[in-house]
CSV table of C-alpha atoms in Angstrom, one decimal:
chain,number,residue,atom,x,y,z
A,1,MET,CA,-11.6,-17.0,20.7
A,2,LYS,CA,-7.9,-17.4,19.6
A,3,ALA,CA,-5.8,-15.0,17.5
A,4,ILE,CA,-2.4,-14.5,16.6
A,5,HIS,CA,-0.5,-11.1,17.5
A,6,ILE,CA,2.7,-9.7,16.4
A,7,ASN,CA,3.5,-7.6,19.4
A,8,GLN,CA,6.9,-6.2,18.0
A,9,PRO,CA,9.3,-7.3,15.4
A,10,GLY,CA,10.4,-10.9,16.1
A,11,GLU,CA,7.8,-11.8,18.7
A,12,ALA,CA,4.4,-13.3,17.8
A,13,GLU,CA,2.1,-15.2,20.1
A,14,ILE,CA,-1.5,-16.9,20.3
A,15,PHE,CA,-3.5,-15.0,22.5
A,16,GLU,CA,-7.3,-15.0,23.9
A,17,THR,CA,-9.6,-12.1,22.8
A,18,GLU,CA,-13.3,-11.5,22.4
A,19,GLN,CA,-15.2,-12.8,19.5
A,20,PRO,CA,-16.4,-9.7,17.5
A,21,VAL,CA,-19.8,-8.6,17.1
A,22,ARG,CA,-21.2,-7.6,13.8
A,23,LYS,CA,-22.6,-4.3,13.0
A,24,GLU,CA,-25.3,-3.5,10.5
A,25,GLY,CA,-24.1,-4.3,6.8
A,26,GLU,CA,-21.6,-6.8,8.1
A,27,ALA,CA,-21.6,-10.6,8.2
A,28,LEU,CA,-19.9,-12.8,11.1
A,29,LEU,CA,-17.3,-15.2,9.4
A,30,LYS,CA,-15.3,-18.1,10.9
A,31,LEU,CA,-12.0,-18.3,9.5
A,32,LEU,CA,-11.0,-21.6,7.5
A,33,TYR,CA,-7.5,-21.0,6.0
A,34,GLY,CA,-5.2,-17.9,6.1
A,35,GLY,CA,-2.0,-17.5,4.3
A,36,ILE,CA,1.0,-15.7,5.4
A,37,CYS,CA,2.0,-13.1,2.8
A,38,GLY,CA,5.2,-11.3,2.4
A,39,SER,CA,4.0,-8.2,4.0
A,40,ASP,CA,3.1,-10.1,7.1
A,41,LEU,CA,6.6,-11.7,7.1
A,42,GLY,CA,7.9,-8.2,6.7
A,43,THR,CA,6.0,-7.1,9.7
A,44,TYR,CA,7.2,-9.9,11.9
A,45,ARG,CA,10.7,-9.0,10.8
A,46,GLY,CA,10.3,-5.3,11.1
A,47,THR,CA,11.1,-4.6,7.3
A,48,PHE,CA,7.5,-3.8,6.1
A,49,ALA,CA,7.1,-0.2,5.0
A,50,TYR,CA,3.5,0.1,6.4
A,51,ALA,CA,3.9,-2.2,9.6
A,52,SER,CA,2.9,-0.8,13.0
A,53,TYR,CA,2.7,-2.5,16.3
A,54,PRO,CA,1.2,-4.3,18.1
A,55,ARG,CA,-0.7,-5.9,15.0
A,56,ILE,CA,-2.9,-9.0,14.2
A,57,PRO,CA,-1.8,-10.1,10.9
A,58,GLY,CA,-3.3,-11.6,7.9
A,59,HIS,CA,-5.2,-10.7,4.6
A,60,GLU,CA,-5.2,-13.9,2.6
A,61,PHE,CA,-7.8,-16.0,3.9
A,62,SER,CA,-11.0,-18.1,3.4
A,63,ALA,CA,-14.0,-18.1,5.7
A,64,GLN,CA,-17.5,-19.6,6.1
A,65,ILE,CA,-20.6,-17.3,6.7
A,66,VAL,CA,-21.9,-17.6,10.3
A,67,GLU,CA,-24.4,-14.5,10.5
A,68,ILE,CA,-25.8,-12.3,7.9
A,69,ASP,CA,-28.9,-10.2,7.6
A,70,SER,CA,-31.5,-11.6,5.3
A,71,ALA,CA,-31.6,-8.5,3.0
A,72,ASP,CA,-27.8,-8.5,2.7
A,73,ALA,CA,-27.9,-12.1,1.7
A,74,GLU,CA,-30.3,-11.6,-0.8
A,75,LYS,CA,-28.7,-8.4,-2.4
A,76,TYR,CA,-25.1,-10.1,-2.6
A,77,ASN,CA,-26.3,-13.6,-3.2
A,78,LEU,CA,-24.8,-14.9,-0.1
A,79,HIS,CA,-26.1,-17.3,2.8
A,80,VAL,CA,-25.1,-18.8,6.0
A,81,GLY,CA,-22.8,-21.6,5.6
A,82,GLN,CA,-21.3,-20.4,2.4
A,83,ILE,CA,-17.6,-20.7,1.8
A,84,ILE,CA,-16.1,-17.5,0.6
A,85,THR,CA,-13.1,-15.0,0.4
A,86,CYS,CA,-12.9,-11.4,0.8
A,87,ASN,CA,-11.3,-8.2,-0.5
A,88,PRO,CA,-9.2,-6.9,2.5
A,89,TYR,CA,-8.2,-3.4,1.1
A,90,PHE,CA,-10.3,-0.7,3.0
A,91,ASN,CA,-10.7,2.4,1.0
A,92,CYS,CA,-12.1,5.8,2.2
A,93,GLY,CA,-14.4,6.3,-0.7
A,94,SER,CA,-13.9,10.2,-0.7
A,95,CYS,CA,-10.2,10.7,-1.8
A,96,TYR,CA,-9.3,11.6,-5.5
A,97,SER,CA,-8.2,8.0,-6.3
A,98,CYS,CA,-11.6,6.7,-5.1
A,99,LYS,CA,-13.7,9.2,-6.7
A,100,ARG,CA,-12.0,8.2,-10.0
A,101,GLY,CA,-12.6,4.6,-9.4
A,102,PHE,CA,-9.0,3.8,-8.1
A,103,VAL,CA,-10.0,2.2,-4.9
A,104,ASN,CA,-7.1,-0.2,-4.8
A,105,CYS,CA,-4.6,2.8,-4.3
A,106,CYS,CA,-6.8,5.0,-2.1
A,107,GLU,CA,-4.8,7.8,-0.5
A,108,GLN,CA,-6.0,6.6,2.9
A,109,ASN,CA,-6.1,2.9,2.1
A,110,GLU,CA,-6.1,0.4,5.1
A,111,THR,CA,-5.1,-2.9,4.3
A,112,MET,CA,-5.9,-5.7,6.9
A,113,GLY,CA,-2.9,-6.8,8.6
A,114,ALA,CA,-1.2,-3.7,7.6
A,115,GLN,CA,-2.7,-0.4,8.5
A,116,ARG,CA,-5.4,-2.2,10.5
A,117,ASP,CA,-5.7,-5.6,12.3
A,118,GLY,CA,-6.1,-8.4,10.0
A,119,ALA,CA,-7.9,-11.6,9.7
A,120,PHE,CA,-5.8,-14.1,11.7
A,121,MET,CA,-8.4,-14.8,14.5
A,122,GLU,CA,-11.0,-17.8,14.8
A,123,TYR,CA,-14.1,-15.2,13.9
A,124,ILE,CA,-13.9,-11.9,11.9
A,125,THR,CA,-16.6,-9.5,10.9
A,126,MET,CA,-16.4,-8.1,7.3
A,127,PRO,CA,-18.7,-5.6,5.4
A,128,VAL,CA,-20.6,-7.7,3.1
A,129,GLU,CA,-20.0,-5.7,-0.2
A,130,ARG,CA,-16.4,-7.0,0.4
A,131,ILE,CA,-17.3,-10.7,0.5
A,132,TYR,CA,-17.2,-12.9,-2.7
A,133,ASP,CA,-18.9,-16.3,-3.3
A,134,GLY,CA,-16.3,-19.0,-3.6
A,135,LYS,CA,-18.2,-20.7,-6.3
A,136,GLY,CA,-17.5,-24.0,-4.7
A,137,LEU,CA,-13.7,-23.6,-4.7
A,138,SER,CA,-12.0,-25.4,-1.6
A,139,PRO,CA,-11.0,-23.3,1.4
A,140,LEU,CA,-7.6,-23.7,0.7
A,141,GLU,CA,-7.8,-22.5,-2.8
A,142,LEU,CA,-9.9,-19.4,-1.6
A,143,ALA,CA,-7.0,-18.6,0.7
A,144,LEU,CA,-4.8,-18.1,-2.1
A,145,ILE,CA,-7.2,-16.0,-4.3
A,146,GLU,CA,-6.0,-12.7,-2.7
A,147,PRO,CA,-2.1,-13.0,-3.4
A,148,PHE,CA,-3.0,-14.3,-7.0
A,149,CYS,CA,-4.9,-11.0,-7.4
A,150,ILE,CA,-2.2,-8.9,-6.4
A,151,SER,CA,0.1,-10.6,-8.9
A,152,TYR,CA,-2.5,-10.5,-11.7
A,153,HIS,CA,-3.5,-7.0,-11.1
A,154,GLY,CA,0.2,-6.3,-11.7
A,155,VAL,CA,0.6,-8.2,-14.8
A,156,SER,CA,-2.5,-6.6,-16.3
A,157,HIS,CA,-1.0,-3.4,-16.2
A,158,ALA,CA,1.7,-4.5,-18.6
A,159,ASP,CA,-1.1,-5.9,-21.3
A,160,VAL,CA,1.0,-8.9,-21.7
A,161,LYS,CA,0.7,-10.5,-25.1
A,162,PRO,CA,1.1,-14.2,-26.4
A,163,GLY,CA,4.7,-14.9,-27.3
A,164,GLU,CA,6.2,-12.0,-25.4
A,165,LYS,CA,9.1,-12.7,-23.2
A,166,VAL,CA,8.4,-11.9,-19.6
A,167,LEU,CA,10.8,-11.9,-16.6
A,168,VAL,CA,9.6,-12.0,-13.0
A,169,ILE,CA,12.2,-11.1,-10.4
A,170,GLY,CA,11.3,-12.9,-7.1
A,171,ALA,CA,10.3,-16.4,-6.5
A,172,GLY,CA,8.1,-15.8,-3.4
A,173,THR,CA,4.4,-16.2,-3.6
A,174,ILE,CA,3.7,-13.0,-5.4
A,175,GLY,CA,6.5,-13.6,-8.1
A,176,VAL,CA,5.4,-17.2,-8.7
A,177,LEU,CA,1.8,-16.2,-9.2
A,178,ALA,CA,2.8,-13.3,-11.4
A,179,ALA,CA,4.8,-15.7,-13.6
A,180,ALA,CA,1.6,-18.0,-13.6
A,181,ALA,CA,-0.7,-15.0,-14.6
A,182,ALA,CA,1.5,-14.2,-17.4
A,183,LYS,CA,1.7,-17.7,-18.6
A,184,ALA,CA,-2.0,-17.7,-18.6
A,185,ALA,CA,-1.7,-14.9,-21.0
A,186,ASP,CA,0.3,-17.2,-23.4
A,187,ALA,CA,3.8,-15.6,-22.6
A,188,GLU,CA,7.2,-17.0,-22.5
A,189,VAL,CA,7.9,-16.7,-18.9
A,190,TYR,CA,11.2,-16.8,-16.9
A,191,ILE,CA,11.6,-16.2,-13.2
A,192,SER,CA,14.6,-15.1,-11.1
A,193,ASP,CA,15.9,-15.1,-7.5
A,194,ILE,CA,18.9,-15.7,-5.4
A,195,ALA,CA,17.7,-19.0,-4.2
A,196,PRO,CA,18.2,-21.9,-6.5
A,197,LYS,CA,15.8,-24.3,-4.8
A,198,LYS,CA,12.9,-21.7,-5.2
A,199,LEU,CA,13.5,-21.2,-8.8
A,200,ASP,CA,13.6,-24.9,-9.5
A,201,HIS,CA,10.4,-25.4,-7.6
A,202,ALA,CA,8.8,-22.3,-9.5
A,203,VAL,CA,9.5,-23.7,-12.9
A,204,GLU,CA,8.2,-27.0,-12.0
A,205,ILE,CA,5.0,-26.3,-10.5
A,206,MET,CA,4.0,-23.4,-12.9
A,207,GLY,CA,5.7,-24.9,-16.2
A,208,LEU,CA,7.7,-21.8,-17.0
A,209,ALA,CA,10.2,-21.5,-19.7
A,210,GLY,CA,13.2,-21.0,-17.4
A,211,ARG,CA,15.1,-19.7,-14.5
A,212,ILE,CA,17.9,-17.1,-14.1
A,213,LEU,CA,19.8,-17.2,-10.8
A,214,ASN,CA,20.6,-13.8,-9.7
A,215,ASP,CA,23.8,-14.7,-7.7
A,216,SER,CA,25.6,-11.8,-9.3
A,217,SER,CA,24.8,-8.7,-11.3
A,218,GLU,CA,27.3,-9.9,-14.1
A,219,HIS,CA,25.8,-13.6,-14.2
A,220,PHE,CA,22.4,-11.9,-14.3
A,221,THR,CA,23.0,-10.0,-17.2
A,222,GLU,CA,24.9,-12.7,-19.2
A,223,GLN,CA,21.7,-14.9,-18.7
A,224,VAL,CA,19.3,-12.1,-19.7
A,225,GLN,CA,21.5,-11.6,-22.9
A,226,GLU,CA,21.6,-15.3,-23.7
A,227,VAL,CA,17.7,-16.0,-23.1
A,228,THR,CA,16.5,-12.9,-25.1
A,229,ASN,CA,19.3,-13.0,-27.9
A,230,GLY,CA,20.6,-9.7,-26.5
A,231,ASN,CA,17.4,-8.0,-26.9
A,232,GLY,CA,16.0,-7.9,-23.1
A,233,PHE,CA,12.5,-8.9,-22.0
A,234,ASP,CA,9.3,-7.2,-23.4
A,235,VAL,CA,8.0,-7.2,-19.6
A,236,THR,CA,9.9,-7.2,-16.4
A,237,ILE,CA,8.2,-7.5,-13.1
A,238,GLU,CA,9.5,-6.7,-9.8
A,239,ALA,CA,8.2,-8.8,-7.0
A,240,VAL,CA,10.7,-8.4,-4.2
A,241,GLY,CA,10.9,-4.8,-3.0
A,242,LEU,CA,14.4,-4.0,-3.1
A,243,PRO,CA,16.5,-1.5,-5.0
A,244,ALA,CA,18.8,-3.9,-6.4
A,245,THR,CA,16.0,-5.9,-8.1
A,246,PHE,CA,14.3,-2.9,-9.4
A,247,LEU,CA,17.2,-1.7,-11.1
A,248,ALA,CA,17.6,-5.3,-12.4
A,249,CYS,CA,14.2,-5.1,-13.9
A,250,VAL,CA,15.1,-1.9,-15.6
A,251,ASP,CA,18.2,-3.2,-16.9
A,252,ALA,CA,16.6,-6.4,-18.2
A,253,ALA,CA,13.8,-4.8,-19.9
A,254,ALA,CA,14.0,-4.3,-23.8
A,255,PHE,CA,13.9,-1.0,-25.5
A,256,GLY,CA,10.3,-0.2,-25.7
A,257,GLY,CA,9.4,-2.9,-22.8
A,258,ARG,CA,7.4,-2.5,-20.0
A,259,VAL,CA,8.4,-2.6,-16.2
A,260,VAL,CA,5.8,-3.6,-13.3
A,261,GLN,CA,6.7,-2.8,-9.7
A,262,VAL,CA,4.9,-4.7,-7.3
A,263,GLY,CA,7.2,-5.3,-4.4
A,264,VAL,CA,7.0,-3.3,-1.4
A,265,GLY,CA,10.3,-1.9,0.5
A,266,LYS,CA,11.7,1.0,2.6
A,267,ARG,CA,14.9,1.8,0.8
A,268,ASN,CA,15.6,4.3,-1.9
A,269,ALA,CA,17.0,3.5,-5.4
A,270,ASP,CA,19.7,5.6,-6.8
A,271,PHE,CA,19.9,5.0,-10.6
A,272,ASN,CA,20.3,6.9,-13.9
A,273,PHE,CA,16.9,7.8,-14.6
A,274,THR,CA,17.7,8.8,-18.2
A,275,LEU,CA,17.7,5.1,-18.9
A,276,LEU,CA,13.9,5.4,-18.7
A,277,GLN,CA,14.2,7.9,-21.4
A,278,LYS,CA,16.8,6.1,-23.5
A,279,LYS,CA,14.7,2.9,-23.7
A,280,GLU,CA,11.4,4.8,-23.6
A,281,LEU,CA,10.5,2.3,-20.9
A,282,LYS,CA,6.8,2.2,-19.8
A,283,LEU,CA,6.7,2.1,-15.9
A,284,TYR,CA,3.8,0.9,-13.7
A,285,GLY,CA,3.3,0.9,-10.3
A,286,SER,CA,0.7,-1.7,-9.0
A,287,ARG,CA,-0.8,-1.7,-5.6
A,288,ASN,CA,-3.5,-4.1,-4.2
A,289,ALA,CA,-6.2,-5.3,-6.6
A,290,LEU,CA,-9.8,-4.7,-7.6
A,291,LYS,CA,-13.1,-6.6,-7.2
A,292,LYS,CA,-12.9,-7.5,-10.8
A,293,ASP,CA,-9.5,-9.3,-10.2
A,294,PHE,CA,-11.2,-11.3,-7.4
A,295,LEU,CA,-14.1,-12.4,-9.5
A,296,SER,CA,-12.0,-13.1,-12.6
A,297,LEU,CA,-9.4,-15.3,-10.8
A,298,ILE,CA,-12.2,-17.4,-8.8
A,299,ASP,CA,-13.6,-18.3,-12.2
A,300,LEU,CA,-10.1,-19.0,-13.7
A,301,VAL,CA,-9.2,-21.2,-10.9
A,302,LYS,CA,-12.6,-22.9,-11.0
A,303,SER,CA,-11.9,-23.5,-14.6
A,304,GLY,CA,-9.0,-25.7,-13.7
A,305,ARG,CA,-6.4,-24.0,-15.9
A,306,ILE,CA,-4.3,-23.0,-12.9
A,307,ASP,CA,-3.8,-25.3,-9.8
A,308,ILE,CA,-2.7,-22.5,-7.4
A,309,THR,CA,-2.5,-25.0,-4.3
A,310,LYS,CA,0.8,-26.2,-5.8
A,311,ILE,CA,2.3,-23.1,-4.3
A,312,VAL,CA,1.6,-24.3,-0.9
A,313,THR,CA,4.9,-25.7,0.8
A,314,ASN,CA,3.9,-25.6,4.6
A,315,LYS,CA,0.7,-26.1,6.6
A,316,TYR,CA,0.4,-25.2,10.3
A,317,GLU,CA,-2.5,-25.4,12.7
A,318,LEU,CA,-3.7,-22.1,14.6
A,319,ALA,CA,-2.1,-23.5,17.7
A,320,ASP,CA,1.2,-23.4,16.1
A,321,GLY,CA,0.7,-19.9,14.4
A,322,ALA,CA,3.5,-18.2,16.0
A,323,GLN,CA,5.9,-21.0,15.3
A,324,ALA,CA,4.8,-20.6,11.6
A,325,PHE,CA,5.9,-16.9,11.5
A,326,LYS,CA,9.3,-17.9,13.2
A,327,ASP,CA,10.1,-20.7,10.8
A,328,PHE,CA,9.0,-19.0,7.7
A,329,SER,CA,11.4,-16.1,8.9
A,330,GLU,CA,14.4,-18.5,9.5
A,331,HIS,CA,13.8,-20.6,6.3
A,332,ALA,CA,12.2,-18.3,3.7
A,333,ASP,CA,14.7,-19.6,1.1
A,334,LYS,CA,13.1,-23.1,1.5
A,335,MET,CA,9.5,-22.2,2.1
A,336,LEU,CA,7.1,-20.7,-0.7
A,337,LYS,CA,3.5,-20.2,0.6
A,338,VAL,CA,2.9,-21.0,4.5
A,339,VAL,CA,-0.8,-21.2,5.3
A,340,ILE,CA,-2.5,-21.8,8.9
A,341,HIS,CA,-5.5,-23.9,9.2
A,342,PHE,CA,-8.1,-22.3,11.7
A,343,ALA,CA,-11.0,-24.6,11.2
A,344,ASP,CA,-13.0,-26.8,9.0
A,345,PRO,CA,-16.3,-25.8,7.5
A,346,GLU,CA,-19.6,-26.9,9.3
């Protein structure tokens, strides 16, 4: 079978490998769609904090069940031919976090495509307990559920309430979907980025309240003050992973506000931490997602309230998978969600 391989930063290729053989408690899946995540792009660029090489990328995907044991199928309400998505975060089950139920931030977490090989192959195997019924959603929709879960999980930390002003910094996939999740909570949502076209696109497809162009710290502050009448935002969400954008979230938050850190980066932030005390800010880190996030969002998308396929700007076939990474790396300011089509369901 064919798979996508990132050999080292800046070098991706399509290569031939053996089809996996499932073990007890696993199902064999045929991949249908895969989305290139910001972390996959970071692995390709050499900027992702958890990257190691060589690596098969991919943890946003939809698939079709090819083989599954009958007992597992009955227990988890699964069947051959079913279109599904999966939870790609492998937790150890024995660390302090896992024992307390925080399996999304397991101390030995291995996310597909990051600490272990990912899903960008024609066939993969997955533990059956990580497979979730797609409930009739299209393969493209199901490939977008995982990034929506990352965003939704972060927004849920902030307990966003109707009418609150929310600022999301970062108009990439996670940021746009975080804005969508906050809007679904009936908040007044603004989005910020350095790329005007991405901002305009995000506001248009998600029906957001407005945009804040982050072309300078002075202009950014001016716009924040104007939009919030000098009060700051009730909630700010960082979805980039840079020190400057984290500090912008702290600065833009209102006194008594909440700040959620979702973006992943390698660099340190140097700031006056007393500002956290002065504003009495609540600061939340958000990592991965939980099963309940997947199940809730499958139902939300099925309800028709949110069309997540609007975030897709570019589609590639598997044969062009290496080119997809190169193009995305060179034109990230113009490309939002890049997906790779692996196969159609049978």
